[in-house]
């Protein structure tokens, strides 16, 4: 379904790290804090990739890119610098992922035991392509969002969410 993978980009400013606090959550992906690290997780129907890092700072705006595709795995960038990567995945029984709503600042209904996060978010974008592909096609450049909203060439969809 996701021929070119997926990429999320957003600016975040964590005000406090809340144990099991969910920054972003949906059926296929989660960004949350646990055991002193920010975790980034992506799940397909039969596989899950996860990266965690301690390189997210409190009370500071930072641009985060989360990129996944089946070949390259999961990559996490902070301010255009790679801070985490894995091609390792865990296989699991087939999941039915039927909730594609994006929950910001709280866990999605399919998460057990999650808490609300204390953070600010701005300029969230979601692409149906991995970060390398977007860069190679000129859709992204360092430090900028090239297509804020709408549909791009190749049928790639860019979604921007701003919360006031």
Tab-separated table of C-alpha atoms in Angstrom:
chain	number	residue	atom	x	y	z
A	1	UNK	CA	0.000	0.000	0.000
A	2	UNK	CA	2.786	2.456	0.859
A	3	UNK	CA	4.960	2.030	-2.205
A	4	UNK	CA	7.431	4.697	-1.084
A	5	UNK	CA	7.000	4.382	2.721
A	6	UNK	CA	5.931	7.236	4.996
A	7	UNK	CA	7.410	10.340	6.607
A	8	UNK	CA	6.110	12.537	9.413
A	9	UNK	CA	7.661	15.940	10.042
A	10	UNK	CA	6.798	18.246	12.897
A	11	UNK	CA	8.232	20.744	15.310
A	12	UNK	CA	7.910	19.757	18.954
A	13	UNK	CA	8.694	21.403	22.263
A	14	UNK	CA	8.300	19.012	25.203
A	15	UNK	CA	7.390	20.927	28.357
A	16	UNK	CA	7.729	17.898	30.639
A	17	UNK	CA	8.499	14.235	30.066
A	18	UNK	CA	5.525	12.233	31.363
A	19	UNK	CA	6.145	8.480	31.771
A	20	UNK	CA	4.090	6.664	29.081
A	21	UNK	CA	3.114	10.097	27.698
A	22	UNK	CA	2.039	9.960	24.049
A	23	UNK	CA	3.045	12.861	21.822
A	24	UNK	CA	1.515	11.409	18.634
A	25	UNK	CA	-0.441	8.203	18.203
A	26	UNK	CA	-2.352	6.434	15.458
A	27	UNK	CA	-3.062	2.871	14.394
A	28	UNK	CA	0.260	2.361	12.607
A	29	UNK	CA	2.594	4.680	14.556
A	30	UNK	CA	3.344	6.142	17.972
A	31	UNK	CA	5.725	8.705	19.446
A	32	UNK	CA	5.899	8.444	23.240
A	33	UNK	CA	8.160	8.816	26.294
A	34	UNK	CA	9.165	5.827	28.432
A	35	UNK	CA	12.112	4.996	30.709
A	36	UNK	CA	14.013	8.220	30.009
A	37	UNK	CA	13.770	8.004	26.213
A	38	UNK	CA	11.469	9.168	23.426
A	39	UNK	CA	10.269	6.158	21.426
A	40	UNK	CA	9.249	6.148	17.781
A	41	UNK	CA	7.324	3.091	16.621
A	42	UNK	CA	5.879	2.079	13.258
A	43	UNK	CA	3.777	-1.054	12.688
A	44	UNK	CA	2.622	-2.708	9.512
A	45	UNK	CA	0.058	-5.487	9.647
A	46	UNK	CA	2.756	-8.091	10.504
A	47	UNK	CA	5.915	-6.179	11.571
A	48	UNK	CA	6.936	-3.479	14.061
A	49	UNK	CA	10.039	-1.266	13.969
A	50	UNK	CA	11.059	0.832	16.991
A	51	UNK	CA	13.757	3.431	17.678
A	52	UNK	CA	14.328	5.285	20.955
A	53	UNK	CA	16.569	8.220	21.780
A	54	UNK	CA	17.578	10.509	24.638
A	55	UNK	CA	18.409	13.311	22.166
A	56	UNK	CA	15.094	15.171	22.466
A	57	UNK	CA	15.370	18.202	24.764
A	58	UNK	CA	12.861	19.802	27.101
A	59	UNK	CA	11.681	23.389	26.557
A	60	UNK	CA	13.256	23.675	23.128
A	61	UNK	CA	11.686	23.700	19.660
A	62	UNK	CA	13.186	20.973	17.486
A	63	UNK	CA	12.245	19.698	14.048
A	64	UNK	CA	11.593	15.956	14.027
A	65	UNK	CA	11.447	13.741	10.931
A	66	UNK	CA	10.258	10.146	11.304
A	67	UNK	CA	10.703	8.119	8.134
A	68	UNK	CA	9.891	4.496	7.362
A	69	UNK	CA	9.948	2.091	4.479
A	70	UNK	CA	10.232	-1.685	4.425
A	71	UNK	CA	13.748	-1.667	2.932
A	72	UNK	CA	15.410	1.149	4.950
A	73	UNK	CA	13.506	0.545	8.178
A	74	UNK	CA	12.757	3.346	10.623
A	75	UNK	CA	14.828	6.545	10.737
A	76	UNK	CA	14.493	9.488	13.140
A	77	UNK	CA	16.057	12.907	12.539
A	78	UNK	CA	16.298	15.910	14.830
A	79	UNK	CA	16.994	19.214	13.078
A	80	UNK	CA	18.075	17.300	9.935
A	81	UNK	CA	20.586	15.120	11.857
A	82	UNK	CA	20.028	11.365	12.094
A	83	UNK	CA	19.556	10.455	15.783
A	84	UNK	CA	18.174	6.941	15.469
A	85	UNK	CA	17.789	4.187	12.905
A	86	UNK	CA	16.904	0.511	12.704
A	87	UNK	CA	16.235	-2.023	9.993
A	88	UNK	CA	15.404	-4.616	12.672
A	89	UNK	CA	11.748	-5.448	13.094
A	90	UNK	CA	9.713	-7.819	15.215
A	91	UNK	CA	7.195	-10.021	13.506
A	92	UNK	CA	3.769	-10.455	15.084
A	93	UNK	CA	0.409	-11.984	14.348
A	94	UNK	CA	-1.506	-10.000	11.732
A	95	UNK	CA	-2.951	-6.770	13.107
A	96	UNK	CA	-6.077	-5.148	11.821
A	97	UNK	CA	-5.141	-1.487	11.680
A	98	UNK	CA	-8.439	0.283	11.236
A	99	UNK	CA	-7.858	3.523	13.137
A	100	UNK	CA	-5.887	6.012	11.063
A	101	UNK	CA	-6.976	9.011	13.113
A	102	UNK	CA	-4.065	11.047	14.445
A	103	UNK	CA	-4.149	11.612	18.199
A	104	UNK	CA	-1.953	14.483	19.323
A	105	UNK	CA	-0.934	14.670	22.960
A	106	UNK	CA	-2.738	11.476	23.958
A	107	UNK	CA	-2.672	7.765	23.156
A	108	UNK	CA	-4.958	6.322	20.500
A	109	UNK	CA	-7.752	4.037	21.775
A	110	UNK	CA	-5.745	0.910	20.831
A	111	UNK	CA	-2.939	1.811	23.317
A	112	UNK	CA	-3.187	0.301	26.790
A	113	UNK	CA	-2.038	2.406	29.748
A	114	UNK	CA	-0.804	5.487	27.900
A	115	UNK	CA	-0.906	8.997	29.364
A	116	UNK	CA	-1.367	12.464	27.919
A	117	UNK	CA	1.859	14.279	27.007
A	118	UNK	CA	2.812	17.815	28.012
A	119	UNK	CA	4.245	19.402	24.875
A	120	UNK	CA	3.673	21.842	22.041
A	121	UNK	CA	3.592	20.830	18.384
A	122	UNK	CA	3.537	22.868	15.178
A	123	UNK	CA	3.666	22.390	11.401
A	124	UNK	CA	2.972	18.661	11.359
A	125	UNK	CA	3.187	17.073	7.929
A	126	UNK	CA	2.591	13.503	6.827
A	127	UNK	CA	3.871	12.102	3.526
A	128	UNK	CA	3.294	8.743	1.844
A	129	UNK	CA	6.981	8.461	0.932
A	130	UNK	CA	10.246	7.938	2.801
A	131	UNK	CA	12.449	10.940	3.566
A	132	UNK	CA	15.211	9.940	1.119
A	133	UNK	CA	12.701	9.716	-1.731
A	134	UNK	CA	11.203	13.107	-0.856
A	135	UNK	CA	14.669	14.701	-0.834
A	136	UNK	CA	15.676	13.040	-4.123
A	137	UNK	CA	12.531	14.368	-5.826
A	138	UNK	CA	13.061	17.903	-4.482
A	139	UNK	CA	9.993	17.905	-2.234
A	140	UNK	CA	12.113	18.568	0.868
A	141	UNK	CA	15.192	20.656	1.507
A	142	UNK	CA	17.156	21.141	4.689
A	143	UNK	CA	15.242	23.085	7.279
A	144	UNK	CA	12.228	23.800	5.049
A	145	UNK	CA	8.827	22.383	4.228
A	146	UNK	CA	8.449	22.574	0.478
A	147	UNK	CA	4.797	21.541	0.030
A	148	UNK	CA	2.788	22.676	3.028
A	149	UNK	CA	-0.578	21.241	1.981
A	150	UNK	CA	-2.178	19.324	-0.877
A	151	UNK	CA	-1.218	16.823	-3.483
A	152	UNK	CA	2.197	16.725	-5.126
A	153	UNK	CA	3.475	15.102	-8.304
A	154	UNK	CA	3.631	11.274	-8.266
A	155	UNK	CA	0.404	11.280	-6.227
A	156	UNK	CA	2.295	11.853	-2.958
A	157	UNK	CA	-0.010	13.378	-0.410
A	158	UNK	CA	1.243	16.043	1.949
A	159	UNK	CA	-0.928	16.778	4.943
A	160	UNK	CA	-0.205	19.691	7.231
A	161	UNK	CA	-1.796	19.954	10.637
A	162	UNK	CA	-1.465	23.125	12.677
A	163	UNK	CA	-2.946	23.384	16.127
A	164	UNK	CA	-3.547	26.788	17.646
